[in-house]
PDB file of C-alpha atoms in Angstrom:
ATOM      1  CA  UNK V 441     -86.405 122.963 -66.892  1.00 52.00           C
ATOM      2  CA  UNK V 442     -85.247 120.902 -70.097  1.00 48.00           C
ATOM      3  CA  UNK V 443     -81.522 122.362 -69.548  1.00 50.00           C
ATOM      4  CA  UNK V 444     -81.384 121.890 -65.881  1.00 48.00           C
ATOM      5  CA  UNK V 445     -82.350 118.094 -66.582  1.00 45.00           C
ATOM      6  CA  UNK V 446     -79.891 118.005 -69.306  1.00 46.00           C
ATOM      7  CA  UNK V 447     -77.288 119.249 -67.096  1.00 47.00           C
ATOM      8  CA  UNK V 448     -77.735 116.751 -64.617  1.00 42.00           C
ATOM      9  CA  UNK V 449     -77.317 113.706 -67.359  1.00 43.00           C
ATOM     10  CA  UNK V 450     -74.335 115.912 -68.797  1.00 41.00           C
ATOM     11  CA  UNK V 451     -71.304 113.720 -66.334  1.00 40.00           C
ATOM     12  CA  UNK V 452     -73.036 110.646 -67.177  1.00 43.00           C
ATOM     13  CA  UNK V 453     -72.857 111.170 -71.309  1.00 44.00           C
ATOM     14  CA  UNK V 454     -69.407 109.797 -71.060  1.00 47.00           C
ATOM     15  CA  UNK V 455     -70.319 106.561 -70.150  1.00 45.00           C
ATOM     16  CA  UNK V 456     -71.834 105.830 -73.784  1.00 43.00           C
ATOM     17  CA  UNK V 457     -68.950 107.622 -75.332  1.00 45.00           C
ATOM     18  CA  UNK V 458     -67.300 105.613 -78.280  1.00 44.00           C
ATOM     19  CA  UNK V 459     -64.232 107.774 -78.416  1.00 47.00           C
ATOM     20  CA  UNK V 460     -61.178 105.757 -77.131  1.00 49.00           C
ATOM     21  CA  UNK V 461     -59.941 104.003 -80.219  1.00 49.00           C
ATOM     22  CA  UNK V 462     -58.778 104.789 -84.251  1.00 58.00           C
ATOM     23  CA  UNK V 463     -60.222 107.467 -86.172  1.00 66.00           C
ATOM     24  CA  UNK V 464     -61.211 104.973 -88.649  1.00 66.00           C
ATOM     25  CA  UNK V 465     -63.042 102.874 -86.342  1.00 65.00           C
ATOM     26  CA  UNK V 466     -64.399 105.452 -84.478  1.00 69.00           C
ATOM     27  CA  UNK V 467     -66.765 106.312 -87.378  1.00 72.00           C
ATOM     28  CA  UNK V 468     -67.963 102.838 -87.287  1.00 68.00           C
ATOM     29  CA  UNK V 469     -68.713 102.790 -83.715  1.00 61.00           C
ATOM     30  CA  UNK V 470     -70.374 106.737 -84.222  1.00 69.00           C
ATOM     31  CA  UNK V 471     -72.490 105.340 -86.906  1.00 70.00           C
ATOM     32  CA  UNK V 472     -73.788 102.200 -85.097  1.00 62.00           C
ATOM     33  CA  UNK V 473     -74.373 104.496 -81.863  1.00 63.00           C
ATOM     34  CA  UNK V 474     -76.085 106.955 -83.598  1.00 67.00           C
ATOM     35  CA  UNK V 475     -78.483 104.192 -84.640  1.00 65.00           C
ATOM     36  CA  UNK V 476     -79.012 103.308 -80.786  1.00 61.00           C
ATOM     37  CA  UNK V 477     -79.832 106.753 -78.960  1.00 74.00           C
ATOM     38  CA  UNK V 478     -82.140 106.742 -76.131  1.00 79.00           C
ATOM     39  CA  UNK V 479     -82.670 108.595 -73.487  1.00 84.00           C
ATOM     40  CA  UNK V 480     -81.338 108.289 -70.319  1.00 85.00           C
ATOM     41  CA  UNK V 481     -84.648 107.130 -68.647  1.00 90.00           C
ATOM     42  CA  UNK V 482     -85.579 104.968 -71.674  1.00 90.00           C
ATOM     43  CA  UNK V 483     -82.035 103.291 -70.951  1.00 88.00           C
ATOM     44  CA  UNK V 484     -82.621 103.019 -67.334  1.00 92.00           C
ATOM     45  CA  UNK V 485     -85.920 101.628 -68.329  1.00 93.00           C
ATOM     46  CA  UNK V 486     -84.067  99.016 -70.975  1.00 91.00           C
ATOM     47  CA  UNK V 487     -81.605  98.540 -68.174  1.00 92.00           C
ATOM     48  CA  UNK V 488     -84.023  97.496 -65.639  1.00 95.00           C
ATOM     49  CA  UNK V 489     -86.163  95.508 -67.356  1.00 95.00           C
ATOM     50  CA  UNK V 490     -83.471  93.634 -68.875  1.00 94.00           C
ATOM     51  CA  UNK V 491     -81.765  92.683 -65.685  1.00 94.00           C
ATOM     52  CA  UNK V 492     -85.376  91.946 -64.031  1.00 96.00           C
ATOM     53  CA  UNK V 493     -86.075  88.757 -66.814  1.00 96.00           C
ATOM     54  CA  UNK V 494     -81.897  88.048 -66.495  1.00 95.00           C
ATOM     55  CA  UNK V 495     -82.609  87.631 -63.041  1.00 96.00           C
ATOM     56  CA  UNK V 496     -85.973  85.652 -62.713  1.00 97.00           C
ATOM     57  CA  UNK V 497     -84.155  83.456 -65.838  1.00 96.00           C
ATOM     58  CA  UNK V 498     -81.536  82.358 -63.029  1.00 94.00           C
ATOM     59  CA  UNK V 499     -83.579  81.985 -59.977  1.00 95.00           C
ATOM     60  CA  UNK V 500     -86.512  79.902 -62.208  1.00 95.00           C
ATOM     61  CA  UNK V 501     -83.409  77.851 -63.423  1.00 94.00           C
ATOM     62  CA  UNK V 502     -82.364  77.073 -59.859  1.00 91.00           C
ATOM     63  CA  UNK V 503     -85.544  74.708 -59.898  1.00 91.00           C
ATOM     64  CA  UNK V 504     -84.787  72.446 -62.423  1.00 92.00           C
ATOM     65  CA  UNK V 505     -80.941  71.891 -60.775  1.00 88.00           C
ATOM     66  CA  UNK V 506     -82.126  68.749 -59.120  1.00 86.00           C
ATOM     67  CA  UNK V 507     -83.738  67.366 -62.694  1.00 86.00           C
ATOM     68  CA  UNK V 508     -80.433  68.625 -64.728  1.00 85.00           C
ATOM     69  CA  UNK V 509     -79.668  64.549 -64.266  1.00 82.00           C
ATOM     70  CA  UNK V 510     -82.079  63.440 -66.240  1.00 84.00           C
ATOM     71  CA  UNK V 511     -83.052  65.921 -68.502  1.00 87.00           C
ATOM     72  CA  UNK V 512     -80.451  69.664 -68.552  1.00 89.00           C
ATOM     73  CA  UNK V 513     -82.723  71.352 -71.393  1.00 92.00           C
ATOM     74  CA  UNK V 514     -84.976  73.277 -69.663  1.00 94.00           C
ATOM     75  CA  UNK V 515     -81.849  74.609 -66.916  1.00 94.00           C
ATOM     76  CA  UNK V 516     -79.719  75.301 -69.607  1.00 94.00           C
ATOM     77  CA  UNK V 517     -82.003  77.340 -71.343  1.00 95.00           C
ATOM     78  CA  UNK V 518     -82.898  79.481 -68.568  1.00 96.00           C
ATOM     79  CA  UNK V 519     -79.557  79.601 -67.040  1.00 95.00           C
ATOM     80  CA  UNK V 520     -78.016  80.743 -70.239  1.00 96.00           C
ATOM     81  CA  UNK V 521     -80.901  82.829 -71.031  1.00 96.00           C
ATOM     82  CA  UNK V 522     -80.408  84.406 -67.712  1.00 96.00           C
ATOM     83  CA  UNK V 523     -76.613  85.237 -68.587  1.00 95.00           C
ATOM     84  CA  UNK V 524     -77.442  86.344 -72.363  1.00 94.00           C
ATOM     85  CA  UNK V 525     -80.387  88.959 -70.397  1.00 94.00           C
ATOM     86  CA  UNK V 526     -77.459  90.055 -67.890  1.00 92.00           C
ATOM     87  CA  UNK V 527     -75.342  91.110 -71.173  1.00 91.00           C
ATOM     88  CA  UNK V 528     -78.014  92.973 -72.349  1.00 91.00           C
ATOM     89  CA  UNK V 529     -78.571  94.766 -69.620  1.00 92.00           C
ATOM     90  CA  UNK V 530     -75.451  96.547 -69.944  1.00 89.00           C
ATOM     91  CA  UNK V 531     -76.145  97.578 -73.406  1.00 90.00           C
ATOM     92  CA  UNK V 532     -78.685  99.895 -72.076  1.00 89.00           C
ATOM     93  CA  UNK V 533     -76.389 100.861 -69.392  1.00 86.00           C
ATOM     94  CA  UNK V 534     -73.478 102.047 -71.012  1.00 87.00           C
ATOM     95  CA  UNK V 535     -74.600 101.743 -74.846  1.00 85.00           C
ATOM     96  CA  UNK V 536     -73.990  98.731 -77.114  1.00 85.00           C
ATOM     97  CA  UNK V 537     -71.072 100.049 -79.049  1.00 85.00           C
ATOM     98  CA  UNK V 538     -69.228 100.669 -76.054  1.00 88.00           C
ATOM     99  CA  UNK V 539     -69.897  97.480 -74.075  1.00 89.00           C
ATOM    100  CA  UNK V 540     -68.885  95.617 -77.591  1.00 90.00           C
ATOM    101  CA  UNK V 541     -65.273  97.810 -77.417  1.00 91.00           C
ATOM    102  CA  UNK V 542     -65.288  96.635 -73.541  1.00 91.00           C
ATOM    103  CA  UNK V 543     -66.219  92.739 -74.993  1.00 92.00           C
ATOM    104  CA  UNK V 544     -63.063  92.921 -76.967  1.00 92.00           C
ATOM    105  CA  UNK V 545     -60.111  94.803 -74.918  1.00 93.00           C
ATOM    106  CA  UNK V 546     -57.025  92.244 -75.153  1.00 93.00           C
ATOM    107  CA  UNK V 547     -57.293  91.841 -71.365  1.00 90.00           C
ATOM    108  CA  UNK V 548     -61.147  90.530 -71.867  1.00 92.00           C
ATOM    109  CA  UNK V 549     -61.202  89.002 -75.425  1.00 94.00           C
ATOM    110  CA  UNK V 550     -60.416  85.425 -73.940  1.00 94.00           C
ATOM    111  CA  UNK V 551     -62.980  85.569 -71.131  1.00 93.00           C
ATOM    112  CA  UNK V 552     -65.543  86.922 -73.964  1.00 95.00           C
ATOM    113  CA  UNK V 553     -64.743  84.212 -76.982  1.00 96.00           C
ATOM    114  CA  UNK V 554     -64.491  81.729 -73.281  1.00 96.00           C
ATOM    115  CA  UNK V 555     -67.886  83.275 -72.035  1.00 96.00           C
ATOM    116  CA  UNK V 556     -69.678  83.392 -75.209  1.00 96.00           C
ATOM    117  CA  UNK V 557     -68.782  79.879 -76.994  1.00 97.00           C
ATOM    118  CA  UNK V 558     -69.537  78.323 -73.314  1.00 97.00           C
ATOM    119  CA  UNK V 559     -73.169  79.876 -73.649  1.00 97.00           C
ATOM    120  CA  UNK V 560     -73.252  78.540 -77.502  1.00 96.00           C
ATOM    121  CA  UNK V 561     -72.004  75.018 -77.091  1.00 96.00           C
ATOM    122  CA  UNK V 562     -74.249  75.051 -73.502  1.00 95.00           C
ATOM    123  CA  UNK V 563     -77.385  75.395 -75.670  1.00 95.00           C
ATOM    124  CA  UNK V 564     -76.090  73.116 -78.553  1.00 95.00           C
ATOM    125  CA  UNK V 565     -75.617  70.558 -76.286  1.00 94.00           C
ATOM    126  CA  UNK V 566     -78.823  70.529 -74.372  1.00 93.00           C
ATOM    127  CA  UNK V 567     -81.416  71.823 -77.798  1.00 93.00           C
ATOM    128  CA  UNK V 568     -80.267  69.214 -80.312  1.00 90.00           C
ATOM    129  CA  UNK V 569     -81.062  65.674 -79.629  1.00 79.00           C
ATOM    130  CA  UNK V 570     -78.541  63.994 -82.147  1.00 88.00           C
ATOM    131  CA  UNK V 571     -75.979  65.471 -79.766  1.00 86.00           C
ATOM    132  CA  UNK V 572     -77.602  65.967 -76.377  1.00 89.00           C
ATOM    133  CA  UNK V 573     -75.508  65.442 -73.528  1.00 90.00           C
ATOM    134  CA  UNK V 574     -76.106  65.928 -69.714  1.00 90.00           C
ATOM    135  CA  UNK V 575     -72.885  66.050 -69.142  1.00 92.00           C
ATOM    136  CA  UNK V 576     -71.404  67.913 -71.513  1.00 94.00           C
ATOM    137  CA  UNK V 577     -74.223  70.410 -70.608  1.00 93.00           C
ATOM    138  CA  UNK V 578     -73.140  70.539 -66.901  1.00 93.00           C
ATOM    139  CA  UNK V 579     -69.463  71.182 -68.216  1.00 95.00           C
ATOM    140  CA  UNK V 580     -70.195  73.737 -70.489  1.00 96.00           C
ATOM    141  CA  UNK V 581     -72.277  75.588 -67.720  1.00 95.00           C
ATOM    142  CA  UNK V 582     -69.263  75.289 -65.282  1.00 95.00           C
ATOM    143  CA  UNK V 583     -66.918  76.922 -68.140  1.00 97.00           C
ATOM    144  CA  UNK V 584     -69.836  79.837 -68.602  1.00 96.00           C
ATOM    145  CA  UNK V 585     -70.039  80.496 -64.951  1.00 95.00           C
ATOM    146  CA  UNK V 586     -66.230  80.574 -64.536  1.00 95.00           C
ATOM    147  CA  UNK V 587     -65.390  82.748 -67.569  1.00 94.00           C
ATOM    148  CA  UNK V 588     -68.074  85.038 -66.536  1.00 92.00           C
ATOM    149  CA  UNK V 589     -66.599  85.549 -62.678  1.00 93.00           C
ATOM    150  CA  UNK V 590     -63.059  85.985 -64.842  1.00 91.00           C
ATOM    151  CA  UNK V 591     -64.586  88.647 -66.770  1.00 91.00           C
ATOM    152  CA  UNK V 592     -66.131  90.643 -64.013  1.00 90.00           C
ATOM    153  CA  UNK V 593     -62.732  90.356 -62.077  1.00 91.00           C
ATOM    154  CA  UNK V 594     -60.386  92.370 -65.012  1.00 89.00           C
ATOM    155  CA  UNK V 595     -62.666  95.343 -64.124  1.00 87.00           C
ATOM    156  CA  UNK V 596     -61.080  95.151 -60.733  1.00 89.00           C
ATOM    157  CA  UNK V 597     -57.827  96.174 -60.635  1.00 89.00           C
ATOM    158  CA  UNK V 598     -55.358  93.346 -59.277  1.00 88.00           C
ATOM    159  CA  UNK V 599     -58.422  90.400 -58.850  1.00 91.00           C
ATOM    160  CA  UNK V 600     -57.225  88.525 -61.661  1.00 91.00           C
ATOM    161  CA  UNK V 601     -53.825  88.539 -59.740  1.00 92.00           C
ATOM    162  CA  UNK V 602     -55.144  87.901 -56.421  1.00 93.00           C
ATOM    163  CA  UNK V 603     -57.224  85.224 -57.728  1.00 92.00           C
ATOM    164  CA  UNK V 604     -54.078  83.795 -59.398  1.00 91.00           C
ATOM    165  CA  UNK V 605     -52.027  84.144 -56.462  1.00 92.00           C
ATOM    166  CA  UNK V 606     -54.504  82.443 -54.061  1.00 91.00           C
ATOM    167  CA  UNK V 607     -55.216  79.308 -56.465  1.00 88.00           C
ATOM    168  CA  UNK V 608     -51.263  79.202 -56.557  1.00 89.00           C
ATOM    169  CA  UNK V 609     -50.819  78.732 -53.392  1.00 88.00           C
ATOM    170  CA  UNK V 610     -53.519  76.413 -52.954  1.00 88.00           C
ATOM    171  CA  UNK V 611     -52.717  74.019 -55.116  1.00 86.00           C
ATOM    172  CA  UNK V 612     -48.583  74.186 -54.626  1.00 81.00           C
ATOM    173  CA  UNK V 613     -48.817  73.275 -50.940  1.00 64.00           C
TER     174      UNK V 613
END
């Protein structure tokens, strides 16, 4: 029974494969995985849950939109936390050292240094009241939201070109 189950995960043990890059780093990556084995039904488990708070972080921070005016703390924080809960997820799906490799590819490294100092400057801006700004907070959301949608697109083949192509002629009319 324990090898038929094991035969069934067996095409889905490449997905938290680290093997697509140097030797050198390779045993890096091999040591840091080896640290974070699960199962494949704890990392469903991870997976789900994960996504679960990600998700009721957005939707709860879709009620304080109408406030972010006067006060953009408590949206920021749950918007961001919501995005920093959707990252996570993944690391149960396909295995943190792998979705780090994915982080840095060159054709995602600028969405993910975009993405990730958007979510940092979004919560400096709204947690520390020397600097607070509403409207810096609102930017810095805008600038998370859109590097996120440019991330998802480069595992797409030809949406970042379509999107480029459309905004071109949209704006050279």
């Amino acid at each position: 029974q324990a090898s038929a189950k094991n035969k069934a995960v067996m095409p889905l043990k490449g997905l938290w494969s680290s093997s697509d890059g140097d030797s050198e780093e390779d045993s890096i990556w091999q040591s840091l995985n080896e640290k974070f084995t699960c199962s494949f039904k704890t990392r469903m488990i991870g997976f789900c849950i994960s996504l679960g708070v990600a998700l009721v972080c957005s939707i709860v921070s879709g009620f304080f939109v109408m406030l972010i005016v006067t006060n953009a703390t408590p949206f920021a924080l749950l918007y961001t936390a919501g995005n920093i809960g959707a990252v996570c997820s993944t690391f149960f799906l396909v295995g943190p050292t792998r979705q780090l490799k994915l982080f840095f590819k060159p054709t995602r490294i600028i969405a993910t240094l975009v993405y990730v100092g958007a979510m940092v400057l979004t919560l400096f801006f709204a947690l520390f009241a020397p600097v607070r700004s509403v409207v810096l907070v609102i930017i810095f959301i805008v600038i998370q939201f859109c590097a996120l949608i440019w991330y998802i697109l480069s595992y797409i083949p030809y949406a970042r070109r379509a999107v480029k192509a459309c905004f071109s002629s949209c704006f050279n009319k």
